[in-house]
Short mmCIF file of C-alpha atoms in Angstrom, two decimals:
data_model
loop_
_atom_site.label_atom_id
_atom_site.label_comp_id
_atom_site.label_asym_id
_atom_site.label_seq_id
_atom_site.Cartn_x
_atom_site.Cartn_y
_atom_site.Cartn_z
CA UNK A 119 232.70 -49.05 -38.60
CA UNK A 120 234.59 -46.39 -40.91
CA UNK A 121 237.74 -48.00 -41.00
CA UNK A 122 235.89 -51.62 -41.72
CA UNK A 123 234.38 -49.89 -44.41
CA UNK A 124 238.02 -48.27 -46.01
CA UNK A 125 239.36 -52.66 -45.38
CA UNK A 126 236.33 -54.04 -47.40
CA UNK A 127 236.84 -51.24 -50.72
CA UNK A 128 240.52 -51.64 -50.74
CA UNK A 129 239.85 -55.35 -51.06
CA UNK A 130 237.29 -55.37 -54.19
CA UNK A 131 238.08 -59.53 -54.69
CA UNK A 132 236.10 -60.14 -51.16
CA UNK A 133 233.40 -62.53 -51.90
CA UNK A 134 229.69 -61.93 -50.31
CA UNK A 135 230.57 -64.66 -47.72
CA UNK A 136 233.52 -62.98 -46.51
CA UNK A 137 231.66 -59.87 -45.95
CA UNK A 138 229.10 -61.66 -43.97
CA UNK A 139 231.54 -63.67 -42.02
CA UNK A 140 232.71 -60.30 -41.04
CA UNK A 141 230.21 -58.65 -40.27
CA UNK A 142 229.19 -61.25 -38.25
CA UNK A 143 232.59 -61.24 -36.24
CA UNK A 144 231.90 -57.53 -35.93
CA UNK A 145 228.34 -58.18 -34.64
CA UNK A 146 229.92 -60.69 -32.07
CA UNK A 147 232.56 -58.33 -30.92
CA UNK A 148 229.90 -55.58 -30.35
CA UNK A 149 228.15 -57.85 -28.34
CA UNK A 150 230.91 -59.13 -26.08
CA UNK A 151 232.23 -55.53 -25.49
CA UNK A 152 228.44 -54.50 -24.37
CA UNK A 153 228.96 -57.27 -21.87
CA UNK A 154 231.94 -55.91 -20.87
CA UNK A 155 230.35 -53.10 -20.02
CA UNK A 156 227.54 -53.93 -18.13
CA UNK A 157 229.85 -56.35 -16.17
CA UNK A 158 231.76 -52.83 -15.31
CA UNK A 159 229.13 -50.91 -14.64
CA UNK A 160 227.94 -53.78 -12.27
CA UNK A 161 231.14 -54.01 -10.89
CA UNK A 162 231.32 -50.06 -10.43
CA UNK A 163 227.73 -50.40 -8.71
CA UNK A 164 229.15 -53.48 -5.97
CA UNK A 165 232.64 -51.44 -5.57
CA UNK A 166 230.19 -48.27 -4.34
CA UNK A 167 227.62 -50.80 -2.19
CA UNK A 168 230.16 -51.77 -0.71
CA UNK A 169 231.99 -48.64 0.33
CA UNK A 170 228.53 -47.26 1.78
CA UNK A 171 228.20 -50.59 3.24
CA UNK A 172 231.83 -49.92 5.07
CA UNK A 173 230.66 -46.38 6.05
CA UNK A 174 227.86 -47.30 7.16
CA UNK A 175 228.82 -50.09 9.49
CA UNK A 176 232.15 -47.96 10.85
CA UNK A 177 229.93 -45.35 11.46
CA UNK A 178 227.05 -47.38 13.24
CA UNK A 179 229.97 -49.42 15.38
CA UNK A 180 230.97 -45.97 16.30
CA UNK A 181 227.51 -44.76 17.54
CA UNK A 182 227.11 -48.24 19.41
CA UNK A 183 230.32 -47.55 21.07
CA UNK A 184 229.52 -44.23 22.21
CA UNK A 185 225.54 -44.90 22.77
CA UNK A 186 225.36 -48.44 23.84
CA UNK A 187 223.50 -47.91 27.80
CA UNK A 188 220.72 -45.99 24.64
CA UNK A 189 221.04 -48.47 21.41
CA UNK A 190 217.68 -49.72 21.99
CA UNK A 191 215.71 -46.48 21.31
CA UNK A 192 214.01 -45.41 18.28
CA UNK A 193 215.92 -42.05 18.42
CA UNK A 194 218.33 -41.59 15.23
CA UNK A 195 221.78 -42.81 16.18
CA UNK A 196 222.90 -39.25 14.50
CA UNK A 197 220.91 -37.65 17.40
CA UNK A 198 222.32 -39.34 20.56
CA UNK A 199 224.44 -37.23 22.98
CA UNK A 200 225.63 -35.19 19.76
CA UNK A 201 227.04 -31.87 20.96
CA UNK A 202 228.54 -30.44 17.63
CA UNK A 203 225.73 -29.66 15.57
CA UNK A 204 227.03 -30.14 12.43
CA UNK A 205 226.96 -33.79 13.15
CA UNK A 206 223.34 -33.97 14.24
CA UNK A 207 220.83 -35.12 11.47
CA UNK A 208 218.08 -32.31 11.10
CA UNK A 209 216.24 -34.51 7.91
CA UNK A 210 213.46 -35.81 10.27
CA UNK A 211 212.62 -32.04 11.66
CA UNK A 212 212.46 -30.68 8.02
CA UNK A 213 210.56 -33.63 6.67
CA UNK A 214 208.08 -32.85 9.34
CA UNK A 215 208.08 -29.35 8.09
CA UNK A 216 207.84 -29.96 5.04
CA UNK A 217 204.66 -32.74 5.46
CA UNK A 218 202.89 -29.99 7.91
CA UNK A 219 203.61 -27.07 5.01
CA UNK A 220 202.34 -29.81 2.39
CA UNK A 221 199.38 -31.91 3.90
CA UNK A 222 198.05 -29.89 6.87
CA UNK A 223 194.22 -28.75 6.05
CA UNK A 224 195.02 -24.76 7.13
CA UNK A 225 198.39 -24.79 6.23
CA UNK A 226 197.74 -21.30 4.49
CA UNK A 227 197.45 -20.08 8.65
CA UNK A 228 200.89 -21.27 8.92
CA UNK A 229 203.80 -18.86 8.28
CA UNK A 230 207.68 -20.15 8.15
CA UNK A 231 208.14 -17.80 11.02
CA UNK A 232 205.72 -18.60 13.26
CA UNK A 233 207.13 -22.20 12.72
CA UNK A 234 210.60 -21.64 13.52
CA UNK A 235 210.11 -19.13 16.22
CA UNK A 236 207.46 -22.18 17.83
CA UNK A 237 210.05 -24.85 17.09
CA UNK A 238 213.29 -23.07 19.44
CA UNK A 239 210.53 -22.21 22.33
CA UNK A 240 209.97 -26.03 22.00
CA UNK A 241 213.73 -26.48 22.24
CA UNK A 242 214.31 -24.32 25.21
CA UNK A 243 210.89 -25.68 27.35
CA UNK A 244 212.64 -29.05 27.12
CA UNK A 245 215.11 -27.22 29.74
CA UNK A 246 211.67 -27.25 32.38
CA UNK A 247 213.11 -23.91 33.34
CA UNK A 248 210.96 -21.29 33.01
CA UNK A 249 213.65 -18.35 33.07
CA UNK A 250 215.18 -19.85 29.74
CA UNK A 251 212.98 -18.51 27.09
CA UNK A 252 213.14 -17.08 23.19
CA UNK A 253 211.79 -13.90 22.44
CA UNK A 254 210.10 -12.82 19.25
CA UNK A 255 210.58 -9.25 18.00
CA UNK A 256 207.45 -8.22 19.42
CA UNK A 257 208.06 -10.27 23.18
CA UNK A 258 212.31 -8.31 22.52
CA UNK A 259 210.57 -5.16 22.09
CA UNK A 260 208.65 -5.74 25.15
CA UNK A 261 211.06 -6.75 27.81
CA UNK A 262 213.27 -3.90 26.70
CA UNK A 263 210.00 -1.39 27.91
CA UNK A 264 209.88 -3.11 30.51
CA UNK A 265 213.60 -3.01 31.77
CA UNK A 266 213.99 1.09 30.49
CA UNK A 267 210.45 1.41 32.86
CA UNK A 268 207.90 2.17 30.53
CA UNK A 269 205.09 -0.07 28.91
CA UNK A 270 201.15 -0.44 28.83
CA UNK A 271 199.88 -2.97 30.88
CA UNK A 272 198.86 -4.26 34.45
CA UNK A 273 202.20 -3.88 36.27
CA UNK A 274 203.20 -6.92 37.23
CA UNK A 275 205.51 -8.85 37.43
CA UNK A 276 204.77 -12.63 37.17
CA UNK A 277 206.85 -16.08 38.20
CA UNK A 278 206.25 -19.63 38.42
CA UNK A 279 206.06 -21.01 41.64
CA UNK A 280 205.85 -24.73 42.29
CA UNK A 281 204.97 -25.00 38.42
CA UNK A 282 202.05 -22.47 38.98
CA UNK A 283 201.60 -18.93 37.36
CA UNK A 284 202.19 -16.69 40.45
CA UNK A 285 202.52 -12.55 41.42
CA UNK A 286 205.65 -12.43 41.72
CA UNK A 287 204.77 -8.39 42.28
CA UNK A 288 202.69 -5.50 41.72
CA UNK A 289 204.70 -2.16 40.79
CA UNK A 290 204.07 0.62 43.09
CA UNK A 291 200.56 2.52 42.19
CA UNK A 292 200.30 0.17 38.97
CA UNK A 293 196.82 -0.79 37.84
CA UNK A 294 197.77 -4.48 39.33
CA UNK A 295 198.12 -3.02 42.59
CA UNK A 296 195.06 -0.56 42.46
CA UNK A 297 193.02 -3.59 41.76
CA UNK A 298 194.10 -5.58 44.74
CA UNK A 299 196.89 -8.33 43.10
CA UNK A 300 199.13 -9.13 45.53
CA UNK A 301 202.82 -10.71 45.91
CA UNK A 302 202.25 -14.29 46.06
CA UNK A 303 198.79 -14.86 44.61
CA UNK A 304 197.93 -17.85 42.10
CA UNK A 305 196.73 -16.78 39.00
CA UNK A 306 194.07 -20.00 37.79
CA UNK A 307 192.66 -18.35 35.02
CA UNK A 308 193.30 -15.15 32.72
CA UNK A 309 189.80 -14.15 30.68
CA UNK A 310 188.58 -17.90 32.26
CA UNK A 311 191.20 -19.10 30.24
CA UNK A 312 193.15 -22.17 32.28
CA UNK A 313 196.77 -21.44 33.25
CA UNK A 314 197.75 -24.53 33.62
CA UNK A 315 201.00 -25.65 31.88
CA UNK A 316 201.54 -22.18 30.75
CA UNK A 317 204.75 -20.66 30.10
CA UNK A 318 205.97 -17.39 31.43
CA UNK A 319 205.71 -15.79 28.60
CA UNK A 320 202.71 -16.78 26.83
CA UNK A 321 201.00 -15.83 30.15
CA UNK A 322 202.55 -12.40 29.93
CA UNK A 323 201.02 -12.24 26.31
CA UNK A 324 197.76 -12.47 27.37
CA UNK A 325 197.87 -10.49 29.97
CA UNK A 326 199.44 -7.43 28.76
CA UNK A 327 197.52 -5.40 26.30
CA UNK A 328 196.83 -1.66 25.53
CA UNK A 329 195.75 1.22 27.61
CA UNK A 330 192.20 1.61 28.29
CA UNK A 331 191.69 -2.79 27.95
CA UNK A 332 190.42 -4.95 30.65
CA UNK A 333 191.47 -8.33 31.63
CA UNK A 334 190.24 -11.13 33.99
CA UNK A 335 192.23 -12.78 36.56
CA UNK A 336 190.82 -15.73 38.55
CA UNK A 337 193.12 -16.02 41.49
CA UNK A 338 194.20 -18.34 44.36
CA UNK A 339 194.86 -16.64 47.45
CA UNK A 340 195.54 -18.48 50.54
CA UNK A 341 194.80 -15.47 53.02
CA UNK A 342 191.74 -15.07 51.83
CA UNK A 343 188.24 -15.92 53.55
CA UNK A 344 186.92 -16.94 49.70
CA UNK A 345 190.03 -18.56 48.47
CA UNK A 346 189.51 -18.07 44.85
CA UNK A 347 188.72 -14.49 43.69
CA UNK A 348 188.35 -12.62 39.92
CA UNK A 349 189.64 -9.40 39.84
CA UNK A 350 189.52 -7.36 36.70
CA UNK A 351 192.60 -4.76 36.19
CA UNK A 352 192.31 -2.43 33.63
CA UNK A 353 195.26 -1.62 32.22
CA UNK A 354 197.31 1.34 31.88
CA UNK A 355 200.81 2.51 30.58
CA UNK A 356 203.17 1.92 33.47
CA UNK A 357 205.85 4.59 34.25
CA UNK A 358 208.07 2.84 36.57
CA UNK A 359 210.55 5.33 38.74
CA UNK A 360 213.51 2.60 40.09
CA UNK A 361 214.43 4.35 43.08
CA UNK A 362 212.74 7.10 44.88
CA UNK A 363 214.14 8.51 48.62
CA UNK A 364 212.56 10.43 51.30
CA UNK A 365 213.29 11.64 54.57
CA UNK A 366 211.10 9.94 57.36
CA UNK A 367 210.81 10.68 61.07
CA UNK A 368 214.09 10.35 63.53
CA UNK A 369 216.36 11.36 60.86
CA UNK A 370 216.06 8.29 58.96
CA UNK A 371 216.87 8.15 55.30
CA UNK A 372 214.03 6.17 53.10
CA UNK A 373 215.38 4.70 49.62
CA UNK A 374 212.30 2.83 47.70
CA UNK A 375 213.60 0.58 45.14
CA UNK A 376 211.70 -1.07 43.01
CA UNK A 377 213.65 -2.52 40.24
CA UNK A 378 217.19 -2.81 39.17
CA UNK A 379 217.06 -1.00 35.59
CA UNK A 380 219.69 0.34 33.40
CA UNK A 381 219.86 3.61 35.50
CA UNK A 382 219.14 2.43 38.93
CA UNK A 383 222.79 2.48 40.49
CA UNK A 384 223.60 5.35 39.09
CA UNK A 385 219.94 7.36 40.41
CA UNK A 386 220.57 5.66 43.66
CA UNK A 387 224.21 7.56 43.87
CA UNK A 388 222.50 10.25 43.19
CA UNK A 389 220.05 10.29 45.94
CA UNK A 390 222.81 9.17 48.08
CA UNK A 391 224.48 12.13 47.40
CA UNK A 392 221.26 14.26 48.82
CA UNK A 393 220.95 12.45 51.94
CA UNK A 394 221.70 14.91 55.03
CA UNK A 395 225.06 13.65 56.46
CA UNK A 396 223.52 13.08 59.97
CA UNK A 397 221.47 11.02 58.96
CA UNK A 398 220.49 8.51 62.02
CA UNK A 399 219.49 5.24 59.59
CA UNK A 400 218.90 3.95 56.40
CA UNK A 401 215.85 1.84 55.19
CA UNK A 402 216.02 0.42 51.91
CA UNK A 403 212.87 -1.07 50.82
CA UNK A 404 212.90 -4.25 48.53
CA UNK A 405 209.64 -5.20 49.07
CA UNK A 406 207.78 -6.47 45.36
CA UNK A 407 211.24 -5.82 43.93
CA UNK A 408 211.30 -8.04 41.19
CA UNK A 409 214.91 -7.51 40.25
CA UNK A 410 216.60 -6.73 36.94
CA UNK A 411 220.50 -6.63 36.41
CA UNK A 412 222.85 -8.12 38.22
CA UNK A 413 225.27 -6.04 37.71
CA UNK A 414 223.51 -3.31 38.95
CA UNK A 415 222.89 -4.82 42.39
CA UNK A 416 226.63 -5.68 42.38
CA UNK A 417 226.89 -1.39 41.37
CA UNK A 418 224.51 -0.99 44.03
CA UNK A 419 226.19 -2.44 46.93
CA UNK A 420 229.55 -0.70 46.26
CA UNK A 421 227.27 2.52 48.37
CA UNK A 422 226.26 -0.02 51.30
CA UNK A 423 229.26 -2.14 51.52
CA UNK A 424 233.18 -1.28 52.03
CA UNK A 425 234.95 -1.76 48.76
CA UNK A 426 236.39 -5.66 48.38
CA UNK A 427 233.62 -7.35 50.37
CA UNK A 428 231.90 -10.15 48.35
CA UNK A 429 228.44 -9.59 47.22
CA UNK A 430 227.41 -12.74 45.39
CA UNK A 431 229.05 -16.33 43.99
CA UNK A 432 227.74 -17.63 40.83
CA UNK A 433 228.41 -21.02 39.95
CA UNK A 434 228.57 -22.08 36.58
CA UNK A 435 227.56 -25.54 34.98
CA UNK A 436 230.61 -26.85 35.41
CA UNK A 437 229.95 -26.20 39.66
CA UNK A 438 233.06 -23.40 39.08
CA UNK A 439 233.03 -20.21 41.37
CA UNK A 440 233.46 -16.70 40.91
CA UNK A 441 233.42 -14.17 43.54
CA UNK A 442 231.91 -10.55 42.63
CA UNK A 443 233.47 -7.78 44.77
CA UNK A 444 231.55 -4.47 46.02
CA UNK A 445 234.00 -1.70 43.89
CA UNK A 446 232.53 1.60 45.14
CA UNK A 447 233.77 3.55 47.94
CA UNK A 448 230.76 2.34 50.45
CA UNK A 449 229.05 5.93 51.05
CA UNK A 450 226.63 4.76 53.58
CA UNK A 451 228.24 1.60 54.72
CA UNK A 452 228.92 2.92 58.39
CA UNK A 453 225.74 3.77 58.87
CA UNK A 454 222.64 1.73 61.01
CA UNK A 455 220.41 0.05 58.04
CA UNK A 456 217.31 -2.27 57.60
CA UNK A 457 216.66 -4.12 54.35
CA UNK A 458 212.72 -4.76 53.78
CA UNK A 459 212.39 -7.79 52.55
CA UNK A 460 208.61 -10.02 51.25
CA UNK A 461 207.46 -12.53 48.84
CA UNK A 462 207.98 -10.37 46.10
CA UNK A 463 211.64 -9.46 46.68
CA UNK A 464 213.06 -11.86 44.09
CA UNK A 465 216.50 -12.26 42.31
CA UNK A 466 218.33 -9.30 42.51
CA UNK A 467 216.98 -7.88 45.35
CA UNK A 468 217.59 -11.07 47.20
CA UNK A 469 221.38 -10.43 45.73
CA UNK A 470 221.70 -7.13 47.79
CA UNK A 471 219.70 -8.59 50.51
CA UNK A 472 222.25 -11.05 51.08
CA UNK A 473 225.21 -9.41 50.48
CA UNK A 474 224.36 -6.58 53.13
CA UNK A 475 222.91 -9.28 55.65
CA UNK A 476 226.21 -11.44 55.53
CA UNK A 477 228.57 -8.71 55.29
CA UNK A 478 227.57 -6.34 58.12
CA UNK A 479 225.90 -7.21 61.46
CA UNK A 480 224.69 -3.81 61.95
CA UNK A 481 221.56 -4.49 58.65
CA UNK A 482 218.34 -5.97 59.89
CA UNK A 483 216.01 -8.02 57.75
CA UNK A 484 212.69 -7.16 58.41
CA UNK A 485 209.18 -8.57 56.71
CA UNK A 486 208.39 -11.99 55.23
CA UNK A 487 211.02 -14.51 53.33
CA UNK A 488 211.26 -13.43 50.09
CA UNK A 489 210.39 -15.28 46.71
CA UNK A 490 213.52 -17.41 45.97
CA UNK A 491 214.86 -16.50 42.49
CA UNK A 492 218.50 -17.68 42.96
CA UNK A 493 219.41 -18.11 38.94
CA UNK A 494 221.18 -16.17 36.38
CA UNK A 495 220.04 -15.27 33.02
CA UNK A 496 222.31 -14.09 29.90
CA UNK A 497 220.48 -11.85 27.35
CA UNK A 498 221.43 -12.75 24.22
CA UNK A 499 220.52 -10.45 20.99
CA UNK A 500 219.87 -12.47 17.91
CA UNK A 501 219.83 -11.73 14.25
CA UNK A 502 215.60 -10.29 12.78
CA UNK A 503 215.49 -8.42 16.52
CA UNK A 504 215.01 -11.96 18.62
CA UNK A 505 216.61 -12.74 21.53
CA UNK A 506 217.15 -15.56 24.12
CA UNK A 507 217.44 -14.99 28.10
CA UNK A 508 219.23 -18.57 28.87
CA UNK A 509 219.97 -19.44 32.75
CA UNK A 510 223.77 -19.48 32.91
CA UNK A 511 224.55 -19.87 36.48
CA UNK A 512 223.15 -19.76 39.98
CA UNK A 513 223.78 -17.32 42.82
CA UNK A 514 225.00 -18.09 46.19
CA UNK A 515 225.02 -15.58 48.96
CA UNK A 516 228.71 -14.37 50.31
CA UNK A 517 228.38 -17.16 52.96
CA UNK A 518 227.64 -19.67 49.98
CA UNK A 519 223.96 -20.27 50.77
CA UNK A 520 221.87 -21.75 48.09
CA UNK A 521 218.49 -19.25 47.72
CA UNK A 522 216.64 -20.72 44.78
CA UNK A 523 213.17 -21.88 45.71
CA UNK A 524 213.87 -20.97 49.74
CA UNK A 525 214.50 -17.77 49.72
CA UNK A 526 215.66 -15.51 52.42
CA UNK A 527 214.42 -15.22 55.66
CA UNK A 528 214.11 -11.71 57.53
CA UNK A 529 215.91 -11.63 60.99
CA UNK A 530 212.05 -9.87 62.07
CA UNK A 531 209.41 -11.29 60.62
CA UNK A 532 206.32 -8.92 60.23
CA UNK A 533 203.29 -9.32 58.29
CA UNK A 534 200.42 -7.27 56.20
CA UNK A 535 196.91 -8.26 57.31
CA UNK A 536 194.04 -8.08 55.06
CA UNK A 537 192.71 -4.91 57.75
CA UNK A 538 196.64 -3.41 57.12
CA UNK A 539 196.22 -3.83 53.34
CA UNK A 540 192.18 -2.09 53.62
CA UNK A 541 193.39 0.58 55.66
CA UNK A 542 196.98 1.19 54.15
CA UNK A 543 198.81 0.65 57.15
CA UNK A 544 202.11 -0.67 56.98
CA UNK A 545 203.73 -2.45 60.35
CA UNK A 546 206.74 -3.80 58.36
CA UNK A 547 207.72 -0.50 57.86
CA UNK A 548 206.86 0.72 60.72
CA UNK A 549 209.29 -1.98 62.57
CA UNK A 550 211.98 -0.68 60.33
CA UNK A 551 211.51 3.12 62.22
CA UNK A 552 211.12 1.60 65.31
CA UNK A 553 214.50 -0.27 64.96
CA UNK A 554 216.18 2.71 64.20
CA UNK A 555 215.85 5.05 67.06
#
């Protein structure tokens, strides 16, 4: 418009109707470069339609290639059989979020926290394996007590069994044992609160709870002549000794183990070291042995077994093998030995079990098969003091024998009857002795 002005004052003999035949070829040439435009910025707008359009089908050609026997599903294609997870599309879990944080009526209840931490225990149950589980600072905190062997609570250790809450085993003189829970009972209730569909550790939750407290277990117990009983255990802080040893009669050297914690192999050595050196026999009890580490077991067995023999398999996802070796100099590996064994002998135990009942014919199994825990779990520390146990492998025994959910069975079978249990007799032991003369 400036320089139109500078052409119409240098030219002062332009009539009126010049001017306004100008202005309107200026008012025409405005107008045809505003359609211009708006053709361009339609074209621009095709140009980009049709590059997502392009995207969009390469990229949903792609997923029908690589999903087609699951195309039919309602499932985001971005979601199917992904692996890396920067290619999986997370927009419907945080519009869900965000709805629940926006809409739900006590959303004030609600902390981001509690969310998240809910949301990867969702993740993980998906597994159906009870042994994979998240814990929350509080749960971390916990389980470490519990591994170290000290924490308030009823002293038990719990399993699932056939998709039921179950004793796996009471802890020597806890206040689960004092109240009568046994290895192998079916806990239905906790403060008439159903079990049913429980996890592991929610159940442990509830149950657990400060010194002085009571709680209510209804139980199932098939040797019983009233198969459903409530016993109320109050609960106590548990101080849990891994490995005791005393001398018993005809020479024979007692070693009580009841879980495999940080210090166990190395307290076991120990009491290895004070047993007399004529010594007739060895019992080692495993009875309502939980377990613990496996590499302690694998420590453990370098006292019992010659150094190189094979003392468990794992075998990974991908069905590989890998042999663990006893590395210790095998103390007390010439020497007579019987392994107690019962329902509540479970994973590690079962390990050193194993490895001593296929590696030497001279150990005797004696008591009742034991639980069946034939997995491995890999602690993993995460960042705000969480953590994740995640099932990495299972065990086989040297002779490649699949335990998990079967168990072990004792080469003598002796049980505890409800009279033995009322008048703290104990004929499993007692075969041990006998065997050893």
């Amino acid at each position: 418009m400036n320089e139109l002005k500078k052409e119409n004052e240098k030219s002062e003999d332009v009539t009126n109707n010049f001017k306004i035949e100008q202005t309107n070829k200026n008012e025409a040439r405005k107008a045809k470069n505003k359609q211009k435009n708006v053709l361009d910025y339609y074209i621009k707008l095709v140009v980009i339609f049709l590059i997502l359009a392009l995207t969009f089908w390469l990229g949903f050609e792609r997923g029908q290639k690589n999903n087609s026997s699951v195309n039919n599903s309602n499932t985001p294609l971005e979601l199917k059989n992904v692996t890396d997870k920067r290619q999986v599309d997370m927009s419907l879990y945080w519009d869900v979020f965000d709805k629940l944080k926006d809409k739900y009526v006590d959303a004030k209840k609600l902390t981001t926290e509690e969310l998240i931490y809910n949301s990867i225990r969702g993740m993980l149950a998906t597994t159906k394996d009870p042994y994979t589980v998240f814990m929350d600072p509080k749960e971390n905190e916990e389980f470490s007590s519990d591994i170290e062997g000290t924490f308030e609570g009823i002293g038990a250790e719990l399993g699932m069994k056939q998709g039921i809450l179950t004793v796996i085993s009471p802890l020597k003189d806890s206040p689960a044992q004092k109240a009568g829970l046994r290895s192998g009972d079916k806990i239905l209730k906790v403060n008439d609160e159903s079990t049913e569909n429980i996890s592991i550790d929610v159940a442990v939750s509830k149950i657990r709870g400060e010194d002085g407290t009571e709680v209510k277990l209804s139980i199932y117990r098939e040797s019983a002549e009233e198969k459903t009983l409530d016993i109320v255990v109050t609960r106590g802080v548990i101080k849990v000794e891994s490995v005791t040893f005393e001398m018993k009669k005809n020479n024979v050297a007692y070693f009580n183990v009841v879980r495999f914690g940080d210090d166990t192999a190395i307290k076991f050595g120990k009491l290895v070291g004070e047993m007399p050196k004529n010594a007739k026999g060895v019992v080692i009890d495993l009875r309502n042995n939980p377990g613990g580490y496996l590499d302690v077991a694998i420590d453990m067995s370098g006292f019992v077994l010659p150094k190189g023999d094979v003392v468990v398999i794992e075998e990974d996802k991908d069905e590989k093998k890998k042999k663990f070796y006893s590395r210790g100099k095998g103390e007390i590996s010439g020497i007579k030995t019987v392994i107690l064994i019962n329902e509540g002998s479970a994973s590690a135990s079962e390990i050193l079990a194993g490895a001593l009942n296929d590696n030497r014919q001279d150990v005797t199994l004696v008591g009742k098969k034991s639980y069946g825990k034939g997995s491995v779990q890999e602690l993993i520390n995460l960042r705000k003091d969480t953590s994740v146990k995640i099932t990495v492998a299972r065990w086989l025994t040297p002779k490649e024998e699949q335990i998990n959910e079967k168990g072990i069975n004792p080469d003598v079978e002796v049980g505890l009857s409800e009279e033995d249990y009322n008048n703290n007799r104990d004929p499993q032991l007692d075969k041990a002795l006998e065997l050893l003369k």
